[in-house]
Amino acid sequence: MKCLRAGIVGGGFIGKQHIEAVRRVPYTKVVAICERTKELAQEIANSAGIEFFYDSVEEMISAHPDLDVVHNCAPSNLHYDVSKKVLEAGINVFCEKPFTLFTHESAELVELAKRLNLVGGVSFNYRHNAMVEEMKERVTNGSIGKTWYIAAEYLQDWLLFNTDYNWRVASEYGGNTRAISDIGSHCFDTIQYLMGEKIVSVLARRSTLHPERINNGKPAVVENEDAAIIQARFQSGVEALIRVSQVTSGRKNDFRILVEGTKQSLEWHQEKPDRLKIGNRDEGNIEIFADAKYLTGNAKSKIALPNGHAVGWADAFANSISAFYAALRHETSSYTTFEDARHIMKITDACVKSDQQNAWVDI
């Protein structure tokens, strides 16, 4: 089997996760890394055992035209430019979310990849958790009855204080929406995957706890939201309630999903990712662990260890990259495509418009 050769743009927290995840996929190699300075690129390359390092995307792809894929882990405002350069060089792209800052940019990348016959994917890892896969199997096979409602909640506290500052807070880098695009997008992708259908309209209310934050001792105006509540409607008419927040004290990476069926409910909690709760009315509720003997369909393929050896965030992340690499090998795969990510961009735009108009907005 051919060894797939990868380049990484951006070696921060998420870039390092991409490097480790790629190395968990058989027949792959991280060939080169690109960072904003040659010194930083070399430091990361040395620590990760990567042979080549660069301080410009153009130099990396020029030196390695035989790369099979470039992982775009740059800050959000650079996603469009980096992905476009890589595609124009004839190389496949796996991009961090958000896909781009603006929906028209995402549309252009979708068309560019299609025209050049290249594979484009966006990193939404939660759909690849084994227990989320099991939820999808049970929704699809109807064992929970007819799905009639979904609730998703993604709460964090890393921006609780007005002294908490990050580049995502600045709209020129993070975009005009933050909590929705950063963590709400994970909710959108995961529940659409579970349902096997698209969200077609939303009613959203955004809120900003701190209209002003302190950046390097100076006040900085905040133009994107800290939290939001979103009501969403699927193609089938099923509705979902989504709450996201980056200012909820005590919540670290608290992503939860509740799927309500006419026979059973399913509940999954990202901070206990190896467990799935099955709710019953007339008999005891059930909690199953991530073990192949308890799971069904495609979910079984996500299990490599016996129950009690918890599968978690890093495993789902590696699964997401493995799924994209399967597509590069022309195998059946369930990764988030450029087209999927573009629709999520449109959902995000609709949420902003809904908040401004205080009305339902169609996607």
XYZ file of C-alpha atoms in Angstrom:
363
model
C 0.000 0.000 0.000
C 1.244 3.479 -0.890
C 2.510 5.591 2.004
C 0.549 8.843 2.108
C 2.798 11.879 2.633
C 1.474 14.784 4.705
C 2.494 18.368 5.360
C 1.252 20.371 8.364
C 0.571 24.121 8.342
C 0.475 25.394 11.927
C 2.126 23.632 14.847
C 0.145 24.945 17.800
C -2.111 22.850 20.036
C -4.315 21.563 17.234
C -1.451 21.114 14.779
C 0.311 18.835 17.253
C -2.883 16.765 17.552
C -2.914 16.360 13.775
C 0.705 15.179 13.791
C 0.026 12.557 16.455
C -3.213 11.433 14.790
C -1.601 11.018 11.365
C 1.030 8.785 12.929
C -1.698 6.486 14.229
C -2.889 5.827 10.672
C -1.000 3.004 8.903
C 1.099 3.842 5.850
C 1.394 7.560 6.475
C 4.272 9.955 7.084
C 4.445 13.578 8.229
C 7.064 14.966 5.864
C 7.135 18.699 6.604
C 5.764 21.425 8.854
C 5.207 25.129 8.236
C 5.024 27.830 10.911
C 5.105 31.636 10.984
C 8.868 31.720 11.600
C 11.638 29.365 10.561
C 12.859 29.166 14.177
C 9.467 28.065 15.480
C 9.043 25.610 12.623
C 12.433 24.088 13.367
C 11.673 23.830 17.071
C 8.436 21.946 16.414
C 10.059 19.785 13.740
C 12.880 18.801 16.087
C 10.507 17.949 18.944
C 8.232 15.906 16.673
C 10.907 14.229 14.575
C 9.846 15.891 11.299
C 12.608 16.203 8.712
C 11.649 19.391 6.828
C 10.433 22.749 8.147
C 9.414 26.032 6.496
C 8.091 29.503 7.252
C 5.897 29.826 4.164
C 3.248 27.594 2.639
C 4.515 28.378 -0.862
C 8.018 27.170 0.006
C 6.737 23.937 1.564
C 4.509 22.916 -1.331
C 7.136 23.979 -3.863
C 9.760 21.829 -2.150
C 7.351 18.887 -1.799
C 5.011 18.774 -4.816
C 4.528 15.060 -4.168
C 2.636 15.619 -0.898
C -0.651 13.729 -0.857
C -2.309 16.050 1.662
C -1.716 19.242 3.602
C -3.342 19.684 7.001
C -4.439 23.305 7.362
C -4.107 24.062 11.083
C -3.470 27.793 10.698
C -5.598 30.402 12.536
C -9.136 30.756 11.186
C -8.483 33.927 9.190
C -5.825 32.075 7.151
C -7.863 28.977 6.332
C -9.093 30.243 2.972
C -5.724 31.499 1.695
C -3.802 28.415 2.798
C -6.348 25.937 1.450
C -6.564 27.762 -1.875
C -2.775 27.758 -2.350
C -2.557 24.064 -1.526
C -5.407 23.099 -3.871
C -3.928 25.174 -6.699
C -0.701 23.206 -6.207
C -2.673 20.019 -6.893
C -2.608 18.742 -3.291
C -5.559 17.482 -1.226
C -6.557 19.490 1.870
C -7.711 18.544 5.364
C -8.660 21.813 7.071
C -9.391 22.680 10.669
C -12.755 24.262 11.399
C -14.170 26.750 10.781
C -13.763 25.955 7.075
C -13.321 29.664 6.264
C -14.314 32.983 7.845
C -16.840 33.786 5.108
C -19.344 31.558 3.309
C -18.459 32.884 -0.145
C -14.871 31.743 0.476
C -16.051 28.235 1.362
C -18.136 28.109 -1.837
C -15.056 29.002 -3.878
C -12.988 26.243 -2.253
C -15.730 23.673 -2.850
C -15.761 24.522 -6.561
C -11.959 24.666 -6.808
C -11.515 21.203 -5.278
C -14.233 19.804 -7.537
C -12.715 21.354 -10.677
C -9.229 20.038 -9.846
C -10.596 16.610 -8.817
C -9.054 16.905 -5.357
C -10.342 15.678 -1.994
C -11.189 18.297 0.619
C -12.210 17.586 4.195
C -12.782 19.596 7.376
C -11.915 18.406 10.875
C -15.083 17.646 12.829
C -13.974 14.826 15.076
C -16.941 14.179 17.362
C -18.923 12.250 14.761
C -16.074 9.726 14.825
C -16.352 8.844 18.518
C -17.347 5.184 18.854
C -20.387 5.940 21.000
C -21.604 8.673 18.639
C -21.333 6.086 15.865
C -23.412 3.751 18.028
C -26.021 6.475 18.486
C -26.214 6.860 14.705
C -26.632 3.090 14.264
C -29.557 3.064 16.709
C -31.191 6.133 15.194
C -30.852 4.610 11.716
C -32.079 1.103 12.578
C -35.069 2.478 14.471
C -34.398 0.633 17.726
C -35.221 3.819 19.674
C -38.422 4.311 17.700
C -38.982 7.431 15.641
C -36.575 10.232 16.525
C -38.626 13.293 17.404
C -36.256 15.677 19.190
C -32.559 16.342 19.798
C -30.861 18.498 22.424
C -27.174 19.434 22.195
C -25.180 21.441 24.712
C -21.545 22.513 24.434
C -20.294 24.513 27.412
C -16.824 25.815 28.311
C -15.400 28.353 30.782
C -12.065 29.367 29.253
C -13.338 32.894 28.448
C -15.343 33.455 31.648
C -13.435 36.519 32.874
C -13.005 39.780 30.993
C -9.252 39.321 31.428
C -9.441 36.128 29.352
C -8.323 36.991 25.844
C -7.624 34.941 22.731
C -7.223 35.737 19.036
C -10.676 34.242 18.390
C -12.211 37.196 20.260
C -11.048 39.637 17.561
C -13.475 39.512 14.635
C -10.718 40.071 12.052
C -9.146 36.766 13.151
C -12.020 34.745 14.622
C -14.875 36.070 12.507
C -18.112 37.857 13.377
C -19.322 34.830 15.329
C -17.247 32.872 17.855
C -19.106 30.497 20.181
C -21.370 29.421 17.316
C -18.602 28.947 14.741
C -16.088 27.463 17.193
C -18.169 24.959 19.182
C -21.666 25.344 17.760
C -20.302 24.066 14.459
C -19.404 20.786 16.202
C -23.001 20.530 17.386
C -24.317 21.134 13.866
C -22.029 18.544 12.265
C -22.596 15.873 14.904
C -26.390 16.047 15.064
C -26.695 16.235 11.272
C -24.543 13.111 11.091
C -26.727 11.359 13.666
C -29.911 12.271 11.806
C -28.574 11.650 8.309
C -30.130 14.926 7.135
C -29.453 18.647 7.009
C -30.574 21.514 9.220
C -32.720 23.769 7.035
C -33.749 26.649 9.318
C -32.733 28.222 12.632
C -33.940 30.625 15.303
C -30.966 31.966 17.263
C -30.254 34.331 20.122
C -26.637 35.369 20.726
C -25.302 36.941 23.921
C -22.024 38.582 24.917
C -21.130 38.537 28.597
C -18.163 40.859 28.114
C -18.610 43.563 25.430
C -15.062 44.594 26.310
C -12.069 42.443 27.286
C -8.538 43.230 28.443
C -5.797 42.469 25.936
C -2.217 43.160 27.082
C -3.501 45.578 29.696
C -5.675 47.522 27.250
C -9.446 47.377 26.665
C -10.525 45.643 23.465
C -14.050 45.718 22.024
C -15.637 42.271 21.570
C -17.693 41.945 18.369
C -18.613 38.258 18.516
C -20.721 36.276 20.971
C -19.750 34.437 24.153
C -22.850 32.227 24.111
C -25.963 31.381 22.098
C -29.218 29.452 22.181
C -30.335 28.016 18.839
C -33.489 26.241 17.803
C -32.941 24.268 14.592
C -35.230 22.413 12.207
C -34.214 19.436 10.045
C -35.475 18.551 6.563
C -37.881 16.014 8.076
C -39.365 18.612 10.422
C -37.639 17.225 13.528
C -36.397 20.034 15.747
C -33.289 20.456 17.893
C -32.319 22.758 20.730
C -28.662 23.776 20.903
C -26.935 25.790 23.631
C -23.315 26.868 23.397
C -21.228 28.908 25.817
C -17.584 29.730 26.431
C -18.358 31.535 29.709
C -19.980 28.833 31.878
C -17.989 28.416 35.086
C -16.788 24.887 35.803
C -17.515 23.504 32.346
C -14.312 22.611 30.505
C -15.173 20.813 27.262
C -18.693 19.773 28.139
C -20.389 18.567 24.940
C -23.583 16.544 25.488
C -26.191 15.138 23.123
C -29.647 13.782 23.942
C -31.616 12.023 21.195
C -35.270 11.408 22.027
C -37.136 8.569 20.316
C -40.657 7.245 20.740
C -39.292 4.049 22.385
C -35.960 5.027 23.942
C -33.630 7.978 24.419
C -29.866 8.063 23.897
C -27.499 10.309 25.834
C -23.780 10.866 25.289
C -21.371 13.075 27.242
C -18.031 13.987 25.669
C -16.262 14.145 29.026
C -17.269 10.491 29.576
C -16.859 9.524 25.933
C -16.722 5.751 26.321
C -20.282 5.477 27.686
C -23.755 5.680 26.193
C -26.925 5.940 28.266
C -30.063 4.293 26.946
C -33.230 5.593 28.558
C -36.314 3.385 28.990
C -39.700 4.160 30.465
C -40.965 0.807 31.774
C -37.680 -0.864 32.665
C -34.334 0.141 34.072
C -32.122 2.518 32.169
C -28.958 1.071 30.637
C -25.405 2.375 30.391
C -23.130 0.603 27.918
C -19.369 0.950 27.597
C -17.249 1.191 24.473
C -16.631 -2.477 23.751
C -17.250 -4.192 20.414
C -19.494 -6.806 22.022
C -21.989 -4.106 23.033
C -21.953 -2.093 19.813
C -23.534 -2.501 16.397
C -22.683 -1.839 12.751
C -19.878 0.581 11.906
C -19.417 1.538 15.576
C -17.650 -1.795 16.176
C -14.815 -0.745 13.850
C -13.949 2.165 16.156
C -13.049 -0.136 19.063
C -9.500 -1.415 19.561
C -9.506 -1.948 23.345
C -11.769 -3.775 25.831
C -14.242 -1.804 27.947
C -12.705 0.077 30.837
C -9.818 1.179 28.603
C -11.533 4.441 27.722
C -11.703 5.635 24.137
C -11.770 9.412 24.098
C -11.138 12.697 22.326
C -7.776 11.753 20.812
C -9.196 8.466 19.514
C -12.091 10.233 17.791
C -9.619 12.755 16.366
C -7.466 9.965 14.930
C -10.607 8.284 13.573
C -11.559 11.492 11.743
C -8.175 11.698 10.025
C -8.241 7.988 9.254
C -11.642 8.471 7.594
C -10.270 11.281 5.420
C -7.229 9.232 4.462
C -9.541 6.363 3.501
C -11.178 8.750 1.038
C -7.737 9.557 -0.402
C -7.389 5.833 -1.030
C -10.822 5.861 -2.739
C -12.427 3.828 0.032
C -15.913 4.376 1.456
C -15.724 6.980 4.190
C -17.857 9.236 6.401
C -15.586 12.254 6.862
C -16.915 15.835 6.790
C -16.528 16.977 3.183
C -15.960 20.507 1.931
C -19.631 20.498 0.868
C -20.731 19.452 4.383
C -18.572 22.164 5.945
C -19.937 24.772 3.545
C -23.465 23.948 4.730
C -22.309 24.418 8.337
C -20.975 27.843 7.320
C -24.418 28.662 5.937
C -26.056 27.529 9.192
C -23.707 29.814 11.130
C -24.541 32.767 8.864
C -28.241 32.051 9.316
C -27.803 32.107 13.108
C -26.248 35.584 12.946
C -29.040 36.802 10.659
C -31.704 35.240 12.882
C -30.309 36.990 15.936
C -30.308 40.323 14.095
C -33.878 39.888 12.810
C -35.273 38.023 15.849
C -36.899 35.557 13.449
C -36.578 32.082 11.927
C -34.150 32.077 8.978
C -34.002 29.419 6.266
C -30.616 28.040 5.262
